[in-house]
Coordinates of C-alpha atoms in Angstrom, one line a residue:
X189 CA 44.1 233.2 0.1
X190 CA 46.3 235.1 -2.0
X191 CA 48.9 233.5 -1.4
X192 CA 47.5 230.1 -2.1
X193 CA 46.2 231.6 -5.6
X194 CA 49.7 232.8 -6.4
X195 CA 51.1 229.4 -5.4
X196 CA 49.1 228.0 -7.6
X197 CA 49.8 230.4 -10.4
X198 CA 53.5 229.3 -10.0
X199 CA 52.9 226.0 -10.6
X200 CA 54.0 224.7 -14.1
X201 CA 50.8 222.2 -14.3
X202 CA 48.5 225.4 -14.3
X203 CA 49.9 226.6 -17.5
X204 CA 50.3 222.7 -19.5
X205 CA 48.2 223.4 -22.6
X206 CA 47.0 220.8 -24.7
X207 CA 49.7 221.1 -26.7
X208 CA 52.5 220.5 -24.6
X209 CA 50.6 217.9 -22.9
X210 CA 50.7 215.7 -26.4
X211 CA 54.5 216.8 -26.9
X212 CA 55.3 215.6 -23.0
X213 CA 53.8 212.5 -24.8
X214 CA 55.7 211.9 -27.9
X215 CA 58.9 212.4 -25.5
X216 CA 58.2 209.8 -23.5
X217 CA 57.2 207.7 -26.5
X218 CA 60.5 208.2 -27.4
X219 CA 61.8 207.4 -24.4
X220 CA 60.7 204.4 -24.6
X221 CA 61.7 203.4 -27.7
X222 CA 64.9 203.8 -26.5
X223 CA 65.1 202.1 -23.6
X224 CA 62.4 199.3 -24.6
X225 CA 62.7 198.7 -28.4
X226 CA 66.3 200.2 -28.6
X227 CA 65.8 201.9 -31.8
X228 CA 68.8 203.9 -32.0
X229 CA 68.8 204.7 -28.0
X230 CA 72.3 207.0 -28.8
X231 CA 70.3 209.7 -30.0
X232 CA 66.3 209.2 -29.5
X233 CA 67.1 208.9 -25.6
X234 CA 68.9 212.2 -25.3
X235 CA 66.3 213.7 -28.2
X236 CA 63.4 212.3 -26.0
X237 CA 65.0 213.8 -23.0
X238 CA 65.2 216.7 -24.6
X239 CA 61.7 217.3 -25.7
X240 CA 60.7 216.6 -22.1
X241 CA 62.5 219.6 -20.6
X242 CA 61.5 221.7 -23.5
X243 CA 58.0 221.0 -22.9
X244 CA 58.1 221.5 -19.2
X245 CA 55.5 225.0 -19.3
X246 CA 57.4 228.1 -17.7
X247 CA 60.4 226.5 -17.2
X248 CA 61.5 228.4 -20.8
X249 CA 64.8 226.3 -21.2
X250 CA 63.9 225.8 -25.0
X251 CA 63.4 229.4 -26.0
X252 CA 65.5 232.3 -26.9
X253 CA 66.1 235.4 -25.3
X254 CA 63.6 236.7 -28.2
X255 CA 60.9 233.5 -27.2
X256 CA 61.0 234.7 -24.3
X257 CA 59.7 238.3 -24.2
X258 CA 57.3 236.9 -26.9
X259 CA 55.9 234.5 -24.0
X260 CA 56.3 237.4 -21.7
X261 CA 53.8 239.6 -23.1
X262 CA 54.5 242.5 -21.9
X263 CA 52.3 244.9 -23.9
X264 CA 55.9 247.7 -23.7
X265 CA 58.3 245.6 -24.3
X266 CA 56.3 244.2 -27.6
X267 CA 55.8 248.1 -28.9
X268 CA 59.3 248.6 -28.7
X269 CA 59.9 245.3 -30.9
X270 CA 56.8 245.9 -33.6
X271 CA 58.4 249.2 -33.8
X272 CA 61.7 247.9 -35.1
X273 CA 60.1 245.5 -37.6
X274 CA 57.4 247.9 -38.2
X275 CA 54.5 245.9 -37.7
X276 CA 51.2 245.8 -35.3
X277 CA 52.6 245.5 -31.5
X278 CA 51.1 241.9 -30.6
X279 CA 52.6 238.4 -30.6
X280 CA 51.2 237.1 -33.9
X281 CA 52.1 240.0 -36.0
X282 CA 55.8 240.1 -34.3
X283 CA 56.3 236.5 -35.5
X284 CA 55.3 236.9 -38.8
X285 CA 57.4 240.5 -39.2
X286 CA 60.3 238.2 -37.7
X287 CA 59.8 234.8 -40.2
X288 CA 60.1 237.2 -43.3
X289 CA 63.0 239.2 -41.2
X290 CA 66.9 239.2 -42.8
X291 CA 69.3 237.4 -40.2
X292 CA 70.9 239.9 -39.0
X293 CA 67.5 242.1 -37.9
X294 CA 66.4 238.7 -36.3
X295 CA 69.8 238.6 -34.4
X296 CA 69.0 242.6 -33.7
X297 CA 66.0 241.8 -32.0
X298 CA 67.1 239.1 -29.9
X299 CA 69.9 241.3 -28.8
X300 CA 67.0 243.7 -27.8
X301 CA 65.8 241.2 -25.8
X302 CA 68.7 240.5 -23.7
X303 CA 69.2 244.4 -23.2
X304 CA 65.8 243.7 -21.6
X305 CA 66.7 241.4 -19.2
X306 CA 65.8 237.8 -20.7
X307 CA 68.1 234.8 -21.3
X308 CA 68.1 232.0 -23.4
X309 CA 67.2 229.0 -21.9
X310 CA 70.1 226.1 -21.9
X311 CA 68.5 224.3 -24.7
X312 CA 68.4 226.8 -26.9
X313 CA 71.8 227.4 -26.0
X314 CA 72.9 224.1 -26.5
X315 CA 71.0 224.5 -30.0
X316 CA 73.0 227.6 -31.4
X317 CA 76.5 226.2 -30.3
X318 CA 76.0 222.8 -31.7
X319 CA 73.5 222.9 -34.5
X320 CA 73.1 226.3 -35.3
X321 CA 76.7 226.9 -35.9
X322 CA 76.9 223.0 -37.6
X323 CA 79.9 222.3 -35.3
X324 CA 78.3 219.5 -34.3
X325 CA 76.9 217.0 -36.9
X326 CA 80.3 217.7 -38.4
X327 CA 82.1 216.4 -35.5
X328 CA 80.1 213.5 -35.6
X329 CA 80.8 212.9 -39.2
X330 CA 84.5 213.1 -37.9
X331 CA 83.9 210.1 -35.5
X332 CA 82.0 208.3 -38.2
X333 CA 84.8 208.4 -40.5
X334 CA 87.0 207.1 -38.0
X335 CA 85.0 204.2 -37.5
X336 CA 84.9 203.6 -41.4
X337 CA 86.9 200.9 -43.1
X338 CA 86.7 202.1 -46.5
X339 CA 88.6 198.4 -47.7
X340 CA 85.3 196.4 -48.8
X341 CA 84.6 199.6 -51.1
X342 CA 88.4 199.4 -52.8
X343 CA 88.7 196.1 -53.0
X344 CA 85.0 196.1 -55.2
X345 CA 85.4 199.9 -57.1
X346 CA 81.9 199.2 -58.4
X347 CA 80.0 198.4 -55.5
X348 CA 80.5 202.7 -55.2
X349 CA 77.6 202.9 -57.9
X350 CA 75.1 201.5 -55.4
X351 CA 75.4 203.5 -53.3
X352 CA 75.4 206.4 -55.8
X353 CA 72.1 204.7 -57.1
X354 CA 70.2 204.4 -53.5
X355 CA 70.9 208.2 -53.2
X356 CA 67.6 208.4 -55.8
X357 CA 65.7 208.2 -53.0
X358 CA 67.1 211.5 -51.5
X359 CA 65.7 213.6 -54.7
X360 CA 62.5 211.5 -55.5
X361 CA 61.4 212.1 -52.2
X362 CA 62.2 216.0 -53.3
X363 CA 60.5 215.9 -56.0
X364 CA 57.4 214.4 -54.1
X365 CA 57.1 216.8 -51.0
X366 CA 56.9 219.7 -54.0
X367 CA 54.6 217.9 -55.5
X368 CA 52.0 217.8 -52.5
X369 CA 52.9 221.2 -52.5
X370 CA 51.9 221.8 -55.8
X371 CA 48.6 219.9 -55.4
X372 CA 48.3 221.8 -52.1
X373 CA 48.0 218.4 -49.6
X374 CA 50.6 220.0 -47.3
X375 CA 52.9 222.9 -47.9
X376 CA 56.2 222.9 -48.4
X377 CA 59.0 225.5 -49.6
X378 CA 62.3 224.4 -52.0
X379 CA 64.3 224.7 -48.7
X380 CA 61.8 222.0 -46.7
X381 CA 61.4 219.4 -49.4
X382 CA 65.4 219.5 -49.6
X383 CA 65.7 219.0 -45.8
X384 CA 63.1 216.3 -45.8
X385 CA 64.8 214.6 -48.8
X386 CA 68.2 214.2 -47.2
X387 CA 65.7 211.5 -45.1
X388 CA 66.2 209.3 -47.9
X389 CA 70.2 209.3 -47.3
X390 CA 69.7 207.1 -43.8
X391 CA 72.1 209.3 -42.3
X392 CA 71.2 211.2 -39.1
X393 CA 73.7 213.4 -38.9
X394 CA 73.4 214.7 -42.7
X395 CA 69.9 215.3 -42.0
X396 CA 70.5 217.2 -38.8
X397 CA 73.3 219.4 -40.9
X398 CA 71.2 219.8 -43.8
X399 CA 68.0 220.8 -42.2
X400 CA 69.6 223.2 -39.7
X401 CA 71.0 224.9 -42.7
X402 CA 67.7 225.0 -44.8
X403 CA 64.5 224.3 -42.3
X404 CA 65.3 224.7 -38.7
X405 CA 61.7 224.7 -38.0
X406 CA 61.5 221.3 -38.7
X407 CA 64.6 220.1 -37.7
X408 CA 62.9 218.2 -34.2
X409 CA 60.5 215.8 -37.1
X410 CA 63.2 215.5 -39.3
X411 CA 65.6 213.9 -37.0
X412 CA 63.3 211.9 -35.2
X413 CA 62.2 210.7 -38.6
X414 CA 65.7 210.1 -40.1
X415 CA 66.6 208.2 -36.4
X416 CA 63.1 205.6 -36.3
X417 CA 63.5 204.7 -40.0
X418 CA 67.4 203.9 -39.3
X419 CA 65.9 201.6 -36.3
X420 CA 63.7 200.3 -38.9
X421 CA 65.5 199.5 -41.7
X422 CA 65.5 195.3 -40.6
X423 CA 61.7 195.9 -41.0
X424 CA 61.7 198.0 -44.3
X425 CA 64.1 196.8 -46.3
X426 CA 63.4 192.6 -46.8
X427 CA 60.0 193.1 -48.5
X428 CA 61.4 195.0 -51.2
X429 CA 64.4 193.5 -51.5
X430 CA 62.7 189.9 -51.6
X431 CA 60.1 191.3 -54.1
X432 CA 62.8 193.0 -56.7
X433 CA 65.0 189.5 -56.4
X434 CA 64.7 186.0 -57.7
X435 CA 65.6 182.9 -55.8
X436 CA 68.5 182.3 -57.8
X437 CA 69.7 186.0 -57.6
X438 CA 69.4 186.2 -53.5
X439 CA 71.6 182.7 -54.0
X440 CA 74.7 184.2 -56.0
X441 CA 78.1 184.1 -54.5
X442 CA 80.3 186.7 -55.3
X443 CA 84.3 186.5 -55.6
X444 CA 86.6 187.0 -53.0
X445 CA 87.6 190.6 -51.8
X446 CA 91.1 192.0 -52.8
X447 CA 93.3 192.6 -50.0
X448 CA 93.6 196.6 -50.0
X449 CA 97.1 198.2 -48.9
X450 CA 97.6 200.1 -46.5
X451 CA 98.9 202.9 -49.1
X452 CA 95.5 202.8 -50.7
X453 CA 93.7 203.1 -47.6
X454 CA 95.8 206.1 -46.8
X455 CA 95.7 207.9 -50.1
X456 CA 92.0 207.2 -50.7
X457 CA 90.2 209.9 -48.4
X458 CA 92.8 212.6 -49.2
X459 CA 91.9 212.0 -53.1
X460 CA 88.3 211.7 -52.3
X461 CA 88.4 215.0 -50.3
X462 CA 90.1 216.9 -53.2
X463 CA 88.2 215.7 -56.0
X464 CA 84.9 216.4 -54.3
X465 CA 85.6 219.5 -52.6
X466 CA 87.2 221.3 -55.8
X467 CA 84.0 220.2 -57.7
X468 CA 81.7 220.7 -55.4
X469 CA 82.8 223.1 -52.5
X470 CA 79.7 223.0 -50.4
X471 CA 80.4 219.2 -49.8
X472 CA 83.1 219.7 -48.1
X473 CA 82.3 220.6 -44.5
X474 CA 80.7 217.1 -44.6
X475 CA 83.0 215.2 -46.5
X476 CA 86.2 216.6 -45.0
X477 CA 85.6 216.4 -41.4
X478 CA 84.3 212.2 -42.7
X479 CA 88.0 212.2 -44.8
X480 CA 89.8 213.7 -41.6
X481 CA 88.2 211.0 -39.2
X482 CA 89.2 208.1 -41.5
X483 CA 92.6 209.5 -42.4
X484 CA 93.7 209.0 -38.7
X485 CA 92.6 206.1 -38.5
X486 CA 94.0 204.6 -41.4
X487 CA 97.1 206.6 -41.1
X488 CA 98.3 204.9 -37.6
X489 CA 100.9 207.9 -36.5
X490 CA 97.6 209.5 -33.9
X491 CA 95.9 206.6 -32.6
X492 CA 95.3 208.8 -29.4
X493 CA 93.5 211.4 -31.5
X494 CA 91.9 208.2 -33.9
X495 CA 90.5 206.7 -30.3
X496 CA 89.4 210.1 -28.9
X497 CA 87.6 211.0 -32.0
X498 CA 85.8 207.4 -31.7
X499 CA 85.1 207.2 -28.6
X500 CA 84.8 210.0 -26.0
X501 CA 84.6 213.1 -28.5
X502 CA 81.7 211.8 -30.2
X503 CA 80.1 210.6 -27.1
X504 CA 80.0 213.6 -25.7
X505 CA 79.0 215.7 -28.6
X506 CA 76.4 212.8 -29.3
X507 CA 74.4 214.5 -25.6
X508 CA 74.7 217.6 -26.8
X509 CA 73.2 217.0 -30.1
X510 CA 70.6 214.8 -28.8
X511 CA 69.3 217.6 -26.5
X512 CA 69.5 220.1 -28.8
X513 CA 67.3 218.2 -31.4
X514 CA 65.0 217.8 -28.4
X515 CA 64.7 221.5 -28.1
X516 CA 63.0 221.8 -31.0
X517 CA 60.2 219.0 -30.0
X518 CA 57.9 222.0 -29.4
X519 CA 53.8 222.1 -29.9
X520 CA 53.9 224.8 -32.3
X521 CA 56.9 224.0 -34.6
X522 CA 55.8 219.7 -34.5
X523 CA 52.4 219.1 -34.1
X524 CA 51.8 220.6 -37.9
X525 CA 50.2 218.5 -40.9
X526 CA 54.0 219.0 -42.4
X527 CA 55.1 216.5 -39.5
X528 CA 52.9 213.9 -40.7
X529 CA 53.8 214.5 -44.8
X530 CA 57.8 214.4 -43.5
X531 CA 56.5 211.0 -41.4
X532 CA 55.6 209.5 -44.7
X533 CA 57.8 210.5 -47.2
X534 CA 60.5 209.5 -44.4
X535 CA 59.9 205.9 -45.4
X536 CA 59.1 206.4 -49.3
X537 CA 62.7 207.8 -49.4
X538 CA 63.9 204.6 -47.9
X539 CA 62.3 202.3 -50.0
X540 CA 63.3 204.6 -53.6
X541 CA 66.6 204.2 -52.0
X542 CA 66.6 200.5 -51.2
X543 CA 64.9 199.9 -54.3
X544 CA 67.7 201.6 -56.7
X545 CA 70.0 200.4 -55.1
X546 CA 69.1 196.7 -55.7
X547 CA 68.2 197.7 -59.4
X548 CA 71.4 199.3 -60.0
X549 CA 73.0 196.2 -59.2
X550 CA 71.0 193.8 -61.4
X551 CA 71.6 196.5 -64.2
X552 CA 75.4 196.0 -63.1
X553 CA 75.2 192.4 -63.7
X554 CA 74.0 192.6 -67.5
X555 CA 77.5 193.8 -68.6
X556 CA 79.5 191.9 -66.2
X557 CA 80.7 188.7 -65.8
X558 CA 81.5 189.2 -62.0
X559 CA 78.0 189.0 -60.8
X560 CA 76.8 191.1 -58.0
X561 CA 74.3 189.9 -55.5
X562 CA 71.7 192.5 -56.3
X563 CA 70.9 192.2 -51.8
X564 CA 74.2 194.0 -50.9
X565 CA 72.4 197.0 -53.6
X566 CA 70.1 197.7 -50.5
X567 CA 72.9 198.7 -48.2
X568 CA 73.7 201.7 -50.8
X569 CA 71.9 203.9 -48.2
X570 CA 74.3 204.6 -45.1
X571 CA 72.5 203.0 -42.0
X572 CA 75.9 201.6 -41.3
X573 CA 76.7 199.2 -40.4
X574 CA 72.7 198.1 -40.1
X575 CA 72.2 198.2 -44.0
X576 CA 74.4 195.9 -44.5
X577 CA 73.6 193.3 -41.8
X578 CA 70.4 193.2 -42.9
X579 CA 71.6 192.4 -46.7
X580 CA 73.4 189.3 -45.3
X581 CA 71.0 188.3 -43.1
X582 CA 68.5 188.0 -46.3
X583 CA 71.0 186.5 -48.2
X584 CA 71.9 183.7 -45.6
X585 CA 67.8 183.1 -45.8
X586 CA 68.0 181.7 -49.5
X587 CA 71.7 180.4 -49.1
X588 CA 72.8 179.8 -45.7
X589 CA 76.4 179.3 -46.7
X590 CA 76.5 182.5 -48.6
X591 CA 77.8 185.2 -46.2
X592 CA 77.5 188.8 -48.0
X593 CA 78.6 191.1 -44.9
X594 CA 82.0 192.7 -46.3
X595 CA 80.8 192.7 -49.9
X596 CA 77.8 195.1 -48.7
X597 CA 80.1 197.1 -46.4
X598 CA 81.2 198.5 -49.7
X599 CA 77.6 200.3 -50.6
X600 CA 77.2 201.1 -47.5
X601 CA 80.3 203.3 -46.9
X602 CA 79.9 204.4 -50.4
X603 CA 76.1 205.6 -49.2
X604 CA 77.6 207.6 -46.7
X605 CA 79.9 209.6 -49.2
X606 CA 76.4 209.5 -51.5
X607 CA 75.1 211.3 -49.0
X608 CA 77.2 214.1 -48.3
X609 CA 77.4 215.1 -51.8
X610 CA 73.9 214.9 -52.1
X611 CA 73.7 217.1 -48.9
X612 CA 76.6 219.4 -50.7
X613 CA 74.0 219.5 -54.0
X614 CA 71.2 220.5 -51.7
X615 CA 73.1 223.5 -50.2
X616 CA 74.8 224.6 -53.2
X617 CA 71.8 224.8 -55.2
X618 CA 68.4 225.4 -53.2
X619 CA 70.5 228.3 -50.9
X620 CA 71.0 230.0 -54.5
X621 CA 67.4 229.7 -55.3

């Protein structure tokens, strides 16, 4: 009989709580959003994946070495931690000693643990190498800017404005998650309304980067947040772009694009990169590995290293990230009120950016006699190239002869730029706070 009882004792379904139970949930809703709906399956399969295994109860492959004693409870091993952070010896009081903790006491403790006996699980492993060192947004940033044809925005200087202007959305949506702070609907630090902002951008990696930097603990609502609203933008977008835009401005044809040199091509990210970075030095993690990834593509002396970076590099660091999103899909860090405020400001930030971006253009068009289609202002925020399919596809409604892909190309890679700088901003200025 006792051996029956400690069978059962083993078994991971006698220790599902309610809480994991409703996060095994959400994983497989993600799942099959993926697979079903593909809204961006790339990264929500592997997140969803993710969240499964992290959710799986005793299995532990989501915690730290630290998690892990915690979970433990072993009523010794937590009065030697509480004695270090000099605070009551049970789990509640050792998590809140540890939240307020410096860095380096929190990486003391977790070295404590592993003196102790207890591992990190693979996720969280996966975690610290790729997010929580920033390796590998960064190299995915790399890939994307080897996919980039920066042309449409060279041949059209000014179409980099929009996508300046649809980075409003980023700090509106700021301003707003302090401001149901400040009203006290759901709480949120500096650090967390920045993170959530970067939402507004459209640019999953960005957001991954930025809230890894500034609010790990909600990194796992963040990036599923930042990755459904990408899927969504053919859904979010129209409406307010059909309801900021007359008939007759949907209907305007713009001029033909330049053709762009290869010289330009080739000079354009180094000059980006070093005006940027000298002005704004916390950009350029972002913005250099983005420059880096385009110059080999456009320079045409590595096309080995331009295809690897493309292809199989950011494929395979694509898994990793994925899963290491998913490990922090947990009850206690997702199923919070702020996961339902991040939820909707999510898609506020989209529309403020949509929104500016189609304003800035009609604004554009009042001193200039090259008119703009104020449509391809939409695709200022860097779901690429999605943004800016979905700004032709509206234009081809009211004109069907009226093709506006490569025109909005040009916000859209400008968005993507937007966006690191905005993420650069964020760090430089919030981390100083």
């Amino acid at each position: 009989m006792e051996s029956l009882n400690a069978l059962l004792q083993g078994m991971g379904l006698m220790h599902l709580g309610a809480g994991q139970a409703i996060m095994l949930l959400v994983s497989l809703l993600l799942l099959w959003l993926a697979i079903a709906k593909k809204f961006e399956p790339l990264l929500l399969l592997p997140i969803g994946f993710g969240g499964l295994l992290s959710n799986i109860p005793e299995a532990g492959m989501a915690l730290t070495a630290l998690e892990s004693l915690l979970a433990h409870h072993d009523a010794g091993q937590l009065a030697v931690i509480a004695a270090k952070l000099n605070c009551a010896p049970d789990v509640h009081a050792i998590k809140e000693a540890l939240a307020l903790a410096l860095p380096s006491v929190q990486g003391q403790m977790e070295n404590l643990a592993v003196d102790m006996g207890y591992t990190p699980g693979v996720l969280a492993l996966f975690y610290k190498v790729a997010i929580g060192s920033g390796v590998a947004p960064l190299v995915i940033f790399m890939g994307v800017g080897a996919m980039t044809d920066f042309g449409p925005l060279l041949a059209n200087p000014r179409t980099l404005l929009l996508g300046a202007a649809a980075q409003f959305g980023i700090f509106a949506t700021v301003l707003g998650a302090l401001t149901l702070n400040y009203f006290g609907i759901i709480s949120f630090t500096l650090p967390q309304a920045a993170a959530i902002g970067i939402i507004g951008g459209a640019d999953g990696p960005t957001a991954i980067y930025l809230s890894g930097k500034l609010a790990p603990e909600l990194l796992g609502a963040i990036a599923v947040a930042a990755y459904s609203y990408m899927a969504l933008v053919p859904l979010i977008q129209p409406p307010i772009m059909r309801a900021l835009t007359t008939e007759t401005e949907r209907k305007i044809r713009m001029v033909q694009l330049r053709t762009v040199s290869k010289r330009e091509k080739i000079l354009f990210p180094v000059v980006l990169l070093m005006l940027v970075a000298l002005l704004l030095p916390d950009a350029a993690p972002l913005l250099g590995m983005f420059c880096f990834g385009n110059l080999m593509r456009e320079s045409g002396v590595v096309e080995r290293l331009s295809d690897t970076v493309q292809n199989g590099l950011i494929n395979i660091v694509t898994i990793f990230l994925g899963l290491s999103v998913g490990a922090k899909l947990v009850a206690d860090k997702f199923l919070q009120p702020q996961t339902l405020g991040i939820l909707l400001l999510g898609v506020v930030a989209f529309g403020i950016g949509t929104a500016a971006g189609v304003l800035m253009a009609k604004l554009l068009n009042l001193c200039s006699k090259n008119k703009i289609n104020p449509l391809i202002g939409s695709a200022g925020v860097s779901a690429v190239p999605m943004a800016a399919r979905v700004s032709n596809k509206v234009g081809l409604e009211s004109d069907p002869q009226n093709f506006l892909l490569m025109h909005a190309m040009g916000p859209n890679v400008a968005g993507v730029i937007g966006s690191a700088i905005a993420a650069g901003v964020m760090l430089k200025y919030v981390l100083a706070m």
